[in-house]
Structure formats: structure tokens, C-alpha cells
CSV table of C-alpha atoms and ligand atoms in Angstrom, one decimal:
chain,number,residue,atom,x,y,z
A,1,MET,CA,12.7,-21.6,-70.1
A,2,GLU,CA,16.3,-20.7,-69.2
A,3,GLU,CA,16.9,-19.8,-72.9
A,4,LEU,CA,14.0,-17.6,-72.9
A,5,THR,CA,15.2,-15.7,-69.7
A,6,ARG,CA,18.7,-15.5,-71.2
A,7,LYS,CA,17.1,-13.8,-74.3
A,8,ALA,CA,15.4,-11.1,-72.1
A,9,VAL,CA,18.6,-10.4,-70.0
A,10,GLU,CA,20.9,-10.2,-73.2
A,11,THR,CA,18.4,-8.2,-75.2
A,12,ALA,CA,18.1,-5.6,-72.3
A,13,LEU,CA,21.9,-5.4,-71.9
A,14,SER,CA,22.6,-5.0,-75.6
A,15,GLU,CA,20.0,-2.1,-75.6
A,16,GLY,CA,22.2,-0.3,-73.0
A,17,ALA,CA,20.7,-1.8,-69.7
A,18,THR,CA,23.2,-2.1,-66.7
A,19,TYR,CA,20.9,-4.5,-64.9
A,20,ALA,CA,18.0,-6.6,-66.1
A,21,ASP,CA,15.7,-9.3,-64.6
A,22,ILE,CA,12.8,-11.4,-65.9
A,23,ARG,CA,10.0,-13.1,-63.9
A,24,ILE,CA,7.9,-15.7,-65.6
A,25,ILE,CA,4.9,-16.4,-63.5
A,26,GLU,CA,1.8,-18.6,-63.5
A,27,ILE,CA,-0.9,-18.2,-60.8
A,28,THR,CA,-3.8,-20.6,-60.3
A,29,ARG,CA,-6.4,-19.9,-57.8
A,30,GLU,CA,-9.7,-21.4,-56.7
A,31,ASN,CA,-12.2,-19.5,-54.6
A,32,ILE,CA,-15.3,-21.0,-53.5
A,33,THR,CA,-18.0,-19.4,-51.2
A,34,THR,CA,-21.3,-20.7,-49.9
A,35,ARG,CA,-24.1,-18.8,-48.3
A,36,ASN,CA,-26.9,-20.3,-46.3
A,37,GLY,CA,-26.2,-23.6,-47.4
A,38,LYS,CA,-26.1,-22.8,-51.1
A,39,VAL,CA,-23.1,-22.4,-53.4
A,40,ARG,CA,-22.7,-18.7,-54.0
A,41,ASN,CA,-19.5,-18.5,-56.1
A,42,VAL,CA,-17.0,-20.9,-57.5
A,43,GLY,CA,-14.1,-19.0,-59.2
A,44,ILE,CA,-11.2,-20.7,-60.8
A,45,GLY,CA,-8.7,-18.4,-62.5
A,46,ARG,CA,-5.3,-18.7,-64.2
A,47,SER,CA,-2.9,-15.9,-64.8
A,48,LYS,CA,0.2,-16.4,-66.9
A,49,GLY,CA,2.7,-14.0,-68.3
A,50,PHE,CA,6.2,-12.5,-67.7
A,51,GLY,CA,7.7,-9.1,-66.6
A,52,ILE,CA,11.1,-7.7,-67.6
A,53,ARG,CA,12.7,-5.0,-65.3
A,54,VAL,CA,15.8,-3.0,-66.3
A,55,ILE,CA,18.0,-0.2,-65.1
A,56,VAL,CA,19.3,2.3,-67.8
A,57,ASP,CA,21.1,5.5,-66.9
A,58,GLY,CA,20.2,4.9,-63.4
A,59,ALA,CA,16.5,4.6,-63.7
A,60,TRP,CA,14.1,1.7,-63.7
A,61,GLY,CA,12.0,0.5,-66.6
A,62,PHE,CA,9.4,-2.3,-66.6
A,63,SER,CA,7.3,-3.9,-69.2
A,64,SER,CA,5.3,-7.0,-69.3
A,65,HIS,CA,3.2,-9.4,-71.5
A,66,TYR,CA,1.2,-12.6,-71.4
A,67,GLU,CA,2.6,-14.3,-74.5
A,68,LEU,CA,5.7,-16.1,-73.7
A,69,THR,CA,7.5,-16.3,-76.9
A,70,PRO,CA,11.1,-15.3,-78.0
A,71,THR,CA,9.7,-12.5,-80.3
A,72,GLU,CA,7.4,-11.0,-77.5
A,73,ILE,CA,10.3,-11.4,-75.1
A,74,GLU,CA,12.6,-9.4,-77.2
A,75,LYS,CA,9.9,-6.7,-77.8
A,76,VAL,CA,9.2,-6.4,-74.1
A,77,ALA,CA,12.8,-6.1,-73.2
A,78,LYS,CA,13.3,-3.3,-75.7
A,79,GLU,CA,10.2,-1.6,-74.4
A,80,ALA,CA,11.4,-1.8,-70.8
A,81,VAL,CA,14.6,-0.2,-72.0
A,82,LYS,CA,12.8,2.6,-73.7
A,83,ILE,CA,10.7,3.2,-70.6
A,84,ALA,CA,13.9,3.3,-68.3
A,85,LYS,CA,15.5,5.9,-70.8
A,86,ALA,CA,12.4,8.1,-70.6
A,87,SER,CA,12.4,7.8,-66.7
A,88,ALA,CA,16.0,8.6,-66.7
A,89,LYS,CA,15.5,12.1,-67.9
A,90,LEU,CA,13.1,12.9,-64.8
A,91,LYS,CA,15.2,11.0,-62.1
A,92,LYS,CA,16.4,12.9,-58.9
A,93,LYS,CA,19.1,10.4,-58.1
A,94,ASP,CA,20.5,7.0,-59.6
A,95,VAL,CA,19.1,3.7,-58.5
A,96,LYS,CA,21.8,2.1,-56.5
A,97,LEU,CA,21.1,-1.6,-55.9
A,98,ALA,CA,22.2,-3.2,-52.5
A,99,PRO,CA,24.4,-6.1,-53.5
A,100,ALA,CA,23.0,-9.7,-53.7
A,101,LYS,CA,24.7,-12.8,-54.4
A,102,PRO,CA,23.7,-14.7,-57.7
A,103,VAL,CA,21.9,-17.8,-56.9
A,104,ARG,CA,20.8,-21.0,-58.9
A,105,ASP,CA,18.2,-22.9,-56.9
A,106,THR,CA,14.7,-24.3,-56.6
A,107,TYR,CA,12.2,-23.8,-53.7
A,108,LYS,CA,8.7,-25.6,-53.2
A,109,THR,CA,6.2,-25.1,-50.5
A,110,PRO,CA,6.0,-28.4,-48.7
A,111,TYR,CA,2.7,-30.1,-48.6
A,112,LYS,CA,1.0,-33.4,-47.9
A,113,LYS,CA,-2.1,-33.1,-49.9
A,114,ASP,CA,-2.2,-31.2,-53.3
A,115,PRO,CA,-5.4,-28.9,-52.7
A,116,PHE,CA,-6.0,-28.6,-56.4
A,117,LYS,CA,-6.4,-32.3,-56.5
A,118,VAL,CA,-9.1,-32.6,-54.0
A,119,PRO,CA,-12.4,-32.8,-55.9
A,120,LEU,CA,-14.5,-29.7,-56.0
A,121,GLU,CA,-17.5,-31.6,-54.8
A,122,GLU,CA,-15.7,-32.5,-51.6
A,123,LYS,CA,-14.7,-28.9,-50.9
A,124,ILE,CA,-18.3,-27.7,-51.6
A,125,LYS,CA,-19.8,-30.4,-49.4
A,126,LEU,CA,-17.6,-29.3,-46.5
A,127,LEU,CA,-18.6,-25.5,-47.0
A,128,ILE,CA,-22.3,-26.3,-47.1
A,129,GLU,CA,-22.2,-28.4,-44.0
A,130,SER,CA,-20.4,-25.6,-42.3
A,131,ASP,CA,-23.2,-23.2,-43.3
A,132,LYS,CA,-25.8,-25.9,-42.0
A,133,ARG,CA,-24.0,-26.1,-38.7
A,134,ILE,CA,-24.3,-22.4,-38.2
A,135,MET,CA,-27.9,-22.1,-39.3
A,136,SER,CA,-28.7,-25.1,-36.9
A,137,LYS,CA,-28.2,-22.7,-34.0
A,138,GLY,CA,-31.6,-21.2,-34.8
A,139,ASP,CA,-33.7,-18.5,-36.3
A,140,LEU,CA,-31.7,-15.6,-35.0
A,141,ILE,CA,-29.1,-16.7,-37.6
A,142,LYS,CA,-29.7,-14.7,-40.6
A,143,VAL,CA,-26.6,-15.3,-42.8
A,144,ALA,CA,-24.3,-18.2,-42.6
A,145,THR,CA,-21.2,-17.9,-45.0
A,146,SER,CA,-18.3,-20.2,-45.5
A,147,GLY,CA,-15.4,-19.9,-47.9
A,148,MET,CA,-12.3,-21.6,-49.2
A,149,ARG,CA,-9.3,-20.1,-51.0
A,150,ILE,CA,-6.5,-22.2,-52.8
A,151,TYR,CA,-3.6,-20.5,-54.4
A,152,ARG,CA,-0.5,-21.6,-56.3
A,153,GLU,CA,2.2,-19.5,-57.8
A,154,ASN,CA,4.8,-21.1,-60.1
A,155,LYS,CA,7.5,-18.6,-61.0
A,156,ILE,CA,11.0,-18.3,-62.6
A,157,PHE,CA,13.3,-15.5,-61.7
A,158,ALA,CA,16.5,-14.8,-63.6
A,159,ASN,CA,18.7,-11.7,-63.7
A,160,SER,CA,21.8,-10.2,-65.4
A,161,GLU,CA,23.9,-11.2,-62.3
A,162,GLY,CA,23.6,-14.7,-63.1
A,163,SER,CA,20.6,-15.9,-60.9
A,164,TYR,CA,18.2,-18.5,-62.0
A,165,ILE,CA,15.5,-19.4,-59.4
A,166,THR,CA,12.4,-21.4,-59.8
A,167,GLN,CA,9.8,-21.6,-57.1
A,168,GLU,CA,6.4,-23.1,-56.4
A,169,ILE,CA,4.3,-21.5,-53.6
A,170,THR,CA,1.0,-23.0,-52.5
A,171,TRP,CA,-1.4,-21.7,-49.8
A,172,CYS,CA,-5.1,-22.3,-48.9
A,173,GLY,CA,-7.6,-22.0,-46.0
A,174,ALA,CA,-11.2,-22.0,-45.0
A,175,THR,CA,-13.3,-19.6,-43.1
A,176,THR,CA,-16.8,-19.4,-41.7
A,177,ARG,CA,-19.0,-16.5,-40.6
A,178,ALA,CA,-22.3,-16.1,-38.8
A,179,VAL,CA,-24.6,-13.1,-38.7
A,180,ALA,CA,-27.2,-13.0,-36.1
A,181,VAL,CA,-30.2,-10.5,-35.9
A,182,GLY,CA,-32.3,-10.0,-33.0
A,183,TYR,CA,-33.1,-7.9,-29.8
A,184,GLY,CA,-32.6,-4.8,-31.8
A,185,ASP,CA,-29.1,-5.6,-32.7
A,186,VAL,CA,-26.9,-7.2,-35.5
A,187,GLN,CA,-23.7,-9.3,-34.5
A,188,ASP,CA,-21.3,-11.4,-36.5
A,189,ARG,CA,-18.7,-13.8,-35.5
A,190,SER,CA,-16.2,-15.5,-37.8
A,191,TYR,CA,-13.5,-18.0,-37.7
A,192,ASP,CA,-11.6,-16.3,-39.1
A,193,GLY,CA,-10.3,-14.2,-42.0
A,194,ARG,CA,-6.9,-15.1,-41.1
A,195,ASN,CA,-7.0,-19.0,-41.3
A,196,PHE,CA,-4.6,-19.1,-44.2
A,197,ASN,CA,-1.3,-20.9,-44.4
A,198,THR,CA,1.2,-22.2,-47.0
A,199,GLY,CA,0.9,-25.9,-47.5
A,200,GLY,CA,-1.6,-28.4,-48.7
A,201,TYR,CA,-5.3,-29.5,-48.2
A,202,GLU,CA,-4.2,-30.8,-44.7
A,203,ILE,CA,-4.4,-27.1,-43.6
A,204,ILE,CA,-8.2,-27.1,-44.1
A,205,GLU,CA,-8.6,-30.6,-42.9
A,206,ASP,CA,-6.8,-29.7,-39.6
A,207,ALA,CA,-8.6,-26.4,-39.1
A,208,ASN,CA,-11.9,-28.1,-37.7
A,209,LEU,CA,-14.1,-26.0,-39.8
A,210,LEU,CA,-17.3,-27.5,-38.7
A,211,GLU,CA,-16.4,-27.0,-35.0
A,212,ALA,CA,-15.6,-23.5,-35.8
A,213,ALA,CA,-18.9,-23.0,-37.6
A,214,GLU,CA,-20.9,-24.2,-34.5
A,215,LYS,CA,-18.9,-21.9,-32.3
A,216,SER,CA,-19.4,-18.9,-34.7
A,217,GLY,CA,-23.3,-19.5,-34.8
A,218,GLU,CA,-23.5,-19.8,-30.9
A,219,GLU,CA,-21.4,-16.8,-30.2
A,220,ALA,CA,-23.1,-14.6,-32.7
A,221,ILE,CA,-26.4,-15.4,-31.0
A,222,LYS,CA,-25.0,-14.9,-27.5
A,223,LEU,CA,-23.5,-11.5,-28.6
A,224,LEU,CA,-27.0,-10.0,-29.4
A,225,GLN,CA,-27.9,-9.9,-25.7
A,226,ALA,CA,-24.2,-9.2,-24.4
A,227,LYS,CA,-23.5,-6.1,-22.6
A,228,ASN,CA,-21.8,-3.2,-24.5
A,229,CYS,CA,-18.3,-2.6,-23.8
A,230,PRO,CA,-18.0,-0.1,-20.9
A,231,SER,CA,-15.6,3.0,-21.4
A,232,MET,CA,-12.6,2.4,-19.1
A,233,VAL,CA,-8.8,2.2,-19.1
A,234,THR,CA,-7.9,-1.4,-18.3
A,235,ASP,CA,-5.4,-4.2,-18.9
A,236,LEU,CA,-6.0,-5.5,-22.4
A,237,ILE,CA,-5.4,-9.2,-23.3
A,238,ILE,CA,-5.4,-9.4,-27.2
A,239,GLY,CA,-6.0,-12.9,-28.8
A,240,GLY,CA,-3.8,-14.2,-31.6
A,241,SER,CA,-5.7,-13.3,-34.7
A,242,GLN,CA,-6.5,-9.7,-33.5
A,243,LEU,CA,-2.9,-9.4,-32.7
A,244,ALA,CA,-1.9,-10.3,-36.0
A,245,LEU,CA,-3.9,-7.3,-37.4
A,246,GLN,CA,-2.3,-5.1,-34.7
A,247,ILE,CA,1.1,-6.2,-35.8
A,248,HIS,CA,0.2,-5.8,-39.5
A,249,GLU,CA,-1.0,-2.2,-39.2
A,250,SER,CA,1.3,-0.9,-36.5
A,251,CYS,CA,4.6,-2.8,-37.2
A,252,GLY,CA,4.4,-4.4,-40.7
A,253,HIS,CA,3.4,-1.2,-42.7
A,254,PRO,CA,5.5,1.3,-40.9
A,255,THR,CA,8.8,-0.8,-41.2
A,256,GLU,CA,8.4,-0.8,-45.1
A,257,LEU,CA,11.6,1.1,-46.1
A,258,ASP,CA,10.0,2.6,-49.3
A,259,ARG,CA,7.3,4.2,-47.1
A,260,ALA,CA,9.9,5.5,-44.6
A,261,LEU,CA,11.9,7.0,-47.5
A,262,GLY,CA,8.7,8.7,-48.8
A,263,ALA,CA,8.6,6.8,-52.0
A,264,GLU,CA,5.4,5.1,-51.3
A,265,ALA,CA,2.5,7.2,-49.9
A,266,ALA,CA,-0.7,5.4,-50.9
A,267,TYR,CA,-3.2,3.5,-48.6
A,268,ALA,CA,-2.4,5.5,-45.4
A,269,GLY,CA,1.2,5.3,-46.7
A,270,THR,CA,4.0,7.2,-44.9
A,271,SER,CA,5.7,6.1,-41.6
A,272,PHE,CA,6.6,7.6,-38.2
A,273,LEU,CA,9.7,5.2,-38.2
A,274,THR,CA,11.9,7.4,-40.2
A,275,PRO,CA,15.5,6.6,-40.8
A,276,ASP,CA,16.8,8.9,-38.1
A,277,LYS,CA,15.2,6.6,-35.6
A,278,LEU,CA,16.8,3.3,-36.8
A,279,GLY,CA,18.6,1.5,-34.1
A,280,LYS,CA,17.7,3.8,-31.3
A,281,PHE,CA,14.0,4.3,-31.1
A,282,ARG,CA,12.1,2.7,-28.3
A,283,TYR,CA,9.2,1.0,-30.2
A,284,GLY,CA,7.9,-1.2,-27.4
A,285,SER,CA,8.8,-2.7,-24.1
A,286,ASN,CA,11.8,-4.9,-23.4
A,287,ILE,CA,9.9,-8.1,-24.1
A,288,VAL,CA,8.7,-7.0,-27.5
A,289,ASN,CA,10.6,-8.8,-30.4
A,290,LEU,CA,9.1,-8.4,-33.7
A,291,VAL,CA,10.7,-10.3,-36.7
A,292,ALA,CA,10.3,-10.5,-40.4
A,293,ASP,CA,10.7,-14.1,-41.0
A,294,ALA,CA,10.3,-15.5,-44.5
A,295,THR,CA,11.8,-18.8,-43.4
A,296,ALA,CA,8.9,-19.6,-40.8
A,297,PRO,CA,6.9,-22.6,-41.4
A,298,ARG,CA,3.3,-22.2,-42.8
A,299,GLY,CA,3.6,-18.4,-43.2
A,300,LEU,CA,1.8,-16.7,-46.2
A,301,GLY,CA,5.1,-14.8,-46.6
A,302,THR,CA,7.2,-18.0,-46.6
A,303,PHE,CA,9.3,-18.6,-49.8
A,304,GLY,CA,12.8,-19.6,-50.8
A,305,TYR,CA,13.6,-16.1,-52.5
A,306,ASP,CA,12.0,-13.0,-52.9
A,307,ASP,CA,11.1,-11.5,-56.3
A,308,GLU,CA,14.6,-10.1,-56.7
A,309,GLY,CA,16.2,-13.4,-56.1
A,310,VAL,CA,17.2,-12.5,-52.5
A,311,PRO,CA,17.1,-15.4,-50.1
A,312,ALA,CA,14.4,-15.7,-47.5
A,313,GLN,CA,15.7,-14.3,-44.1
A,314,LYS,CA,14.8,-13.8,-40.6
A,315,VAL,CA,15.4,-10.1,-39.7
A,316,TYR,CA,14.7,-8.5,-36.4
A,317,LEU,CA,12.6,-5.3,-37.0
A,318,VAL,CA,12.1,-4.7,-33.2
A,319,LYS,CA,14.5,-6.3,-30.8
A,320,GLU,CA,14.0,-6.0,-27.1
A,321,GLY,CA,11.8,-3.1,-27.7
A,322,ILE,CA,14.2,-1.0,-30.0
A,323,PHE,CA,13.4,-0.4,-33.6
A,324,VAL,CA,16.5,-2.0,-35.4
A,325,ASN,CA,15.5,-2.8,-39.1
A,326,TYR,CA,13.3,-2.2,-42.0
A,327,LEU,CA,11.5,-4.5,-44.5
A,328,SER,CA,13.6,-3.5,-47.7
A,329,ASP,CA,14.2,-4.4,-51.2
A,330,ARG,CA,17.5,-4.0,-53.1
A,331,THR,CA,16.5,-0.4,-54.2
A,332,SER,CA,15.5,1.0,-50.9
A,333,ALA,CA,18.3,-0.8,-49.1
A,334,GLY,CA,20.7,0.7,-51.7
A,335,GLU,CA,19.1,4.2,-51.2
A,336,LEU,CA,19.7,4.0,-47.3
A,337,GLY,CA,23.2,2.5,-47.7
A,338,LEU,CA,22.2,-0.7,-45.9
A,339,PRO,CA,24.6,-3.6,-46.5
A,340,SER,CA,21.8,-5.7,-48.1
A,341,SER,CA,18.2,-6.1,-48.7
A,342,SER,CA,16.1,-7.8,-46.1
A,343,GLY,CA,14.5,-9.9,-48.9
A,344,ALA,CA,11.1,-8.3,-49.0
A,345,ALA,CA,10.7,-7.5,-52.7
A,346,ARG,CA,7.3,-9.1,-53.8
A,347,ALA,CA,5.2,-8.6,-56.7
A,348,SER,CA,1.5,-9.6,-57.0
A,349,GLY,CA,1.9,-11.1,-60.6
A,350,TRP,CA,3.8,-10.9,-63.8
A,351,ASN,CA,2.5,-7.5,-64.8
A,352,ARG,CA,3.4,-5.7,-61.6
A,353,ILE,CA,6.9,-4.6,-60.4
A,354,PRO,CA,8.2,-5.9,-57.1
A,355,ILE,CA,7.8,-3.5,-54.2
A,356,VAL,CA,8.6,-3.8,-50.4
A,357,ARG,CA,6.2,-6.0,-48.8
A,358,MET,CA,5.7,-7.9,-45.6
A,359,THR,CA,6.9,-11.4,-45.4
A,360,ASN,CA,5.7,-12.9,-42.0
A,361,ILE,CA,6.0,-10.2,-39.5
A,362,ASN,CA,5.9,-12.2,-36.1
A,363,LEU,CA,5.7,-11.4,-32.4
A,364,GLU,CA,8.1,-13.8,-30.9
A,365,PRO,CA,6.7,-15.8,-28.1
A,366,GLY,CA,7.1,-15.0,-24.5
A,367,ASP,CA,7.1,-17.2,-21.3
A,368,TRP,CA,3.4,-16.9,-20.0
A,369,ASP,CA,0.9,-19.8,-19.8
A,370,PHE,CA,-2.4,-18.4,-21.0
A,371,ASP,CA,-4.3,-19.6,-18.2
A,372,GLU,CA,-1.7,-18.0,-15.7
A,373,LEU,CA,-2.0,-14.9,-17.6
A,374,ILE,CA,-5.6,-14.6,-16.9
A,375,GLN,CA,-5.2,-15.6,-13.3
A,376,GLU,CA,-2.6,-12.8,-13.0
A,377,THR,CA,-4.9,-10.2,-14.3
A,378,LYS,CA,-7.0,-8.4,-11.6
A,379,LYS,CA,-9.1,-6.5,-13.9
A,380,GLY,CA,-9.0,-6.4,-17.6
A,381,LEU,CA,-10.6,-7.2,-21.0
A,382,TYR,CA,-9.9,-9.9,-23.4
A,383,VAL,CA,-10.6,-9.3,-26.9
A,384,GLU,CA,-10.5,-11.4,-30.1
A,385,THR,CA,-11.1,-11.3,-33.9
A,386,ASN,CA,-11.1,-8.0,-35.8
A,387,ARG,CA,-14.2,-6.2,-36.7
A,388,SER,CA,-13.0,-2.7,-37.7
A,389,TRP,CA,-9.8,-0.9,-38.1
A,390,SER,CA,-8.5,2.8,-38.6
A,391,ILE,CA,-5.0,4.1,-38.4
A,392,ASP,CA,-3.5,7.3,-39.5
A,393,ASP,CA,-1.1,7.6,-42.4
A,394,LYS,CA,2.1,7.7,-40.2
A,395,ARG,CA,0.8,4.6,-38.6
A,396,LEU,CA,0.7,6.1,-35.1
A,397,ASN,CA,-2.8,6.6,-33.9
A,398,PHE,CA,-5.1,3.5,-34.2
A,399,GLN,CA,-8.5,2.4,-33.3
A,400,PHE,CA,-9.5,-1.3,-33.6
A,401,GLY,CA,-12.8,-2.9,-33.0
A,402,THR,CA,-13.2,-6.5,-32.3
A,403,GLN,CA,-15.9,-9.1,-32.5
A,404,ILE,CA,-16.0,-10.6,-29.0
A,405,ALA,CA,-14.5,-9.7,-25.7
A,406,TYR,CA,-14.8,-10.9,-22.0
A,407,LEU,CA,-14.3,-9.0,-18.8
A,408,ILE,CA,-11.7,-10.4,-16.6
A,409,GLU,CA,-12.1,-9.9,-12.9
A,410,ASN,CA,-9.8,-11.3,-10.1
A,411,GLY,CA,-8.2,-13.7,-12.5
A,412,GLU,CA,-11.3,-15.2,-14.1
A,413,PHE,CA,-13.2,-14.6,-17.4
A,414,LYS,CA,-16.6,-13.0,-16.4
A,415,GLU,CA,-19.2,-11.4,-18.6
A,416,LEU,CA,-19.3,-11.7,-22.5
A,417,ILE,CA,-19.0,-8.2,-23.9
A,418,LYS,CA,-19.8,-6.9,-27.3
A,419,ASN,CA,-18.6,-3.9,-29.6
A,420,ALA,CA,-15.3,-3.6,-27.8
A,421,VAL,CA,-13.0,-1.1,-29.3
A,422,TYR,CA,-9.5,-0.2,-28.1
A,423,THR,CA,-7.3,2.7,-29.2
A,424,GLY,CA,-3.8,3.7,-28.8
A,425,ILE,CA,-0.5,5.3,-30.0
A,426,THR,CA,1.8,2.7,-31.5
A,427,PRO,CA,5.1,3.2,-29.4
A,428,GLU,CA,3.1,3.8,-26.1
A,429,PHE,CA,0.9,0.8,-26.8
A,430,TRP,CA,3.8,-1.6,-27.5
A,431,GLY,CA,5.6,0.0,-24.7
A,432,SER,CA,2.8,-1.1,-22.4
A,433,CYS,CA,3.1,-4.8,-23.4
A,434,ASP,CA,4.1,-6.6,-20.2
A,435,ALA,CA,3.2,-10.3,-21.0
A,436,ILE,CA,3.4,-12.5,-24.1
A,437,CYS,CA,2.3,-16.1,-24.1
A,438,ASN,CA,4.6,-18.9,-24.9
A,439,GLU,CA,5.2,-21.2,-28.0
A,440,LYS,CA,2.1,-23.4,-27.0
A,441,TYR,CA,-0.2,-20.5,-27.9
A,442,TRP,CA,1.8,-19.3,-30.7
A,443,LYS,CA,0.1,-19.6,-34.1
A,444,MET,CA,0.8,-18.5,-37.6
A,445,TRP,CA,-2.0,-16.4,-39.1
A,446,GLY,CA,-2.4,-15.4,-42.7
A,447,THR,CA,-3.5,-11.9,-44.3
A,448,PRO,CA,-4.3,-12.8,-47.8
A,449,ASN,CA,-5.6,-9.2,-48.8
A,450,CYS,CA,-3.0,-6.6,-48.0
A,451,GLY,CA,-3.2,-3.7,-50.4
A,452,LYS,CA,-0.3,-1.4,-51.6
A,453,GLY,CA,1.1,0.3,-54.5
A,454,GLN,CA,-0.2,2.3,-57.6
A,455,PRO,CA,-1.3,0.3,-59.6
A,456,GLY,CA,-2.6,-1.7,-56.8
A,457,GLN,CA,-1.0,-5.0,-55.6
A,458,VAL,CA,-2.9,-7.4,-53.3
A,459,MET,CA,-0.4,-9.5,-51.4
A,460,TYR,CA,-0.6,-12.4,-49.0
A,461,VAL,CA,1.4,-12.2,-45.8
A,462,GLY,CA,1.8,-13.9,-42.5
A,463,HIS,CA,1.8,-13.0,-38.8
A,464,GLY,CA,2.8,-15.4,-36.1
A,465,THR,CA,1.5,-14.5,-32.8
A,466,ALA,CA,0.6,-15.6,-29.2
A,467,PRO,CA,-1.9,-13.8,-27.0
A,468,ALA,CA,-0.3,-10.9,-25.2
A,469,ARG,CA,-1.3,-8.3,-22.5
A,470,PHE,CA,-1.1,-4.5,-22.6
A,471,LYS,CA,-1.4,-2.3,-19.6
A,472,ASN,CA,-3.6,0.7,-19.1
A,473,ILE,CA,-5.4,0.6,-22.6
A,474,ARG,CA,-8.5,2.9,-23.4
A,475,VAL,CA,-11.4,0.7,-24.3
A,476,PHE,CA,-15.0,1.7,-25.2
A,477,GLY,CA,-18.2,0.4,-26.8
A,478,GLY,CA,-18.3,1.1,-30.5
A,479,VAL,CA,-21.3,1.3,-32.6
A,480,ARG,CA,-21.5,-1.3,-35.3
A,481,ARG,CA,-20.6,-0.2,-38.9
B,1,ZN,ZN1,-1.7,-4.2,-45.2
């Protein structure tokens, strides 16, 4: 393999490139879904190929192909150079890569049980049983679905600076969802679209899917007759999974440096966190510490090296409430004059160019015990699990709907509430954060479906969170869909 990568780099350099890299990638995935106790879909897919990226005359060129042969590598390298030369005619400024040390290394996601080796029948049996547990809750349950996703990426990265890195990333997870219909209403409850982690089948075994299925069935039915969320300004306690979405949308995306520099404007794409705010803008209260941590165990954004061969790092994006860094790749870091990339260049496959992506964007734990936090809340609302979201293109004004909520009165959970929606403006909202639960309640959630780029790239990222409280937040009862 190393010989093939050398051929790619040498061809590109001899054609005039000042920098070249190649990624050889094989992705294997298995997706299984069941619905009402029957198999709905079993998808097993494999994607294999390579992509070559070059800089010529200060401009990027990229080309890729599925056939990994010396002839094809040479052809693709030459093509990438040709594309770069064409791009150079239209460039506004030269690409300046932030420096990175050459690396020779290997990384593999640690796991106990290879999820691809667990028999398909066993996986299907678990999901069907999960559906049945939901349906056992009664006739009001109209839809019971369960699903499992297993993913593996084997990749080699090599560049003209002398790096040669092989990696194997494995992640998986299982989810369950109940839809109940009755009393003139429709409600759903899931556990949970964010139950994905890097690791082996032990992740699915440890997740108690069947218990989650029972709970989702019971809660979907209870929600039908629950009170609609009242309109009020109140103390909001956000559960871990919903907080993962909150961080994803209001911290993860706006700290992507390519967006902040105006180079990436798709999918609600610019950012209010412009470079003039770096190091001084108050993003949140003193207790808010948000990190991009590609070294955190179990995260979907955990790896040895990013897709430019930059080592996994833990970088503060927000420290004690102040916005202090961006997610960056070598190009955007170079453009802003940062000393190095924060190691966030990721590509969704061999035929896509790496762009700035989230790794694991985590809220660091605070010092509160969850029960104490509830006890210390006189009047408030606890919300959990995302149902709908909307955020403007600068990532400032947002409105998020949740599946389930409880009123809190005098330090106790009271009534079950449905259709709770909360709204805010990012820095005001994080500025109102006055309590974060401790490590005991901290969990790594996964978002396997983050979209960005043109052509589109779907990426898997992580979010470690513990429940947290936000003061004086506007909530109201949303209408379903
Ligand atoms: Zn996203």
C-alpha cells in the first residue's frame, strides 16, 4: 500500500504540485430496521476507493476513483494537478497550510466484540423483541420501530511531507421509537437517535434497548393525555441528549472556521462567531466550558488523526464562558494565521475532500448532583430528547422542540408536559447557564447524521454532556409537526 501512496505523491509533485496527499478508504456499514415486529430493511454496504488532493500554484485540486491500481493512481494524480491549475486561474489568494509535523502511526478504535461478527439473526431478534415490548403497551401504540447501525472505516493517509497513517474506526448503536395515537393526538417517544458510540457490539449490549423500548411505549401513551406546555419564562433544565443537540447547533457549527471565514455557506451556514470576536467574546457564563475533544473515549468524533494527518486534540472552544478557538483544518487555520490546525479536517468518504467538521464537542461537567439540582429549582421545566429544531444561518436565534417535559415545583418533578418548545439567542442562552451536573451524569452522545458541504457530506460526530440549568428561558407549547 505504501508504494501506491508514494506513486500518488511522486506523480503529483513531478507534475508541479507543491503539496499532495492521498487517502485510501474502505467503509463498511450495516443498517437494520424493524417496524411493528417485522424486518423492514437490512442494508449492508461497502464503499472503497481513493482520493488525491494537491496544491498547484497556490490552489487546491482533487480527484478520486474506486479502482486502486498504479495506472489509475497516476491518472487521478495528474487529473488533480490539472484541476488545481484550472482553479489557480480563479484564486483570490494562495492556499497557506498551517504547519503539521509528519507522522508515521497506526490507530484503531478499541472494542471488545466486533459488531460485524455478531450474527445478523441475533441483531434482528433483538430489534424485533424491542418492537414487541413497545407494542405490548397497548392498542394506542400504532408504530413501533427499532434500528441498529454499525459502521467501520479503514483508511490510509499519506502526504508529500512524509506522513503515513493507517486507521480503523468502528462505531455502532441501537435505537427504538414508539408512536402513540389517541385522544385526538399523536405523540412519539424515542431512546434515542443519539445512542451511538465508537466501540464494539458491547455498546449495544450495554444500552438496555429492551428496557428503553418499554419506556418509550409507556411514555408515548402517557404523553397523549399530558398537559400542553404552558407559555412562560422559567428555569429550564435540559437533559443530556437534548443538550447534545443544543451544543451541536449553537456551538459546534458556529465554531467551524471555514463558516466563520465565509467559505462555507450551505445548510444554514455562516456564523456569528467572526474572527474579530476570537479570544474576547463572552459566549456563555463562567461555568460554561466547551471543548472539541477528538481524544475522548467512545465519541463518534474520536480518532487518532484527522483526514489531513493532524493528531487528535482536545481544544477549548469556549473557556470559562469566553470564545477562545475554532474548529479548523490546515487551510482555514493557515488563512487566519493560527499556529496550527485544531485537527478537525474530516471527509465522509474517498470521493470527498476533507472539510472542517466537528469532532466531539463536549460540555465539561460541573459540580451538581442531578437530584440536588432539581431540589434547588423552585419553579422550572425539565426537557428531554429532541423533536424539532430550527436555527438561523448565523446560529444565533433558535427554537428547539422536545419529546417530553416535566414541570418542577418547589424542588420536585410534578406534572408530565407535552409539546414543550424553548427558544433563545445563543450567547444570552449560554450566558444564563447557572448549573451543570457532575461526571456521574455526563454521557457521550453521538450524532451520526450531520450534514455539510457541497457536494454534501454526512459526518458522524460526538457530544459529551451532563444535564444543565438555564435561567429565565422562554418556553411554550408547540404544535406537532
Ligand atoms: Zn450538523
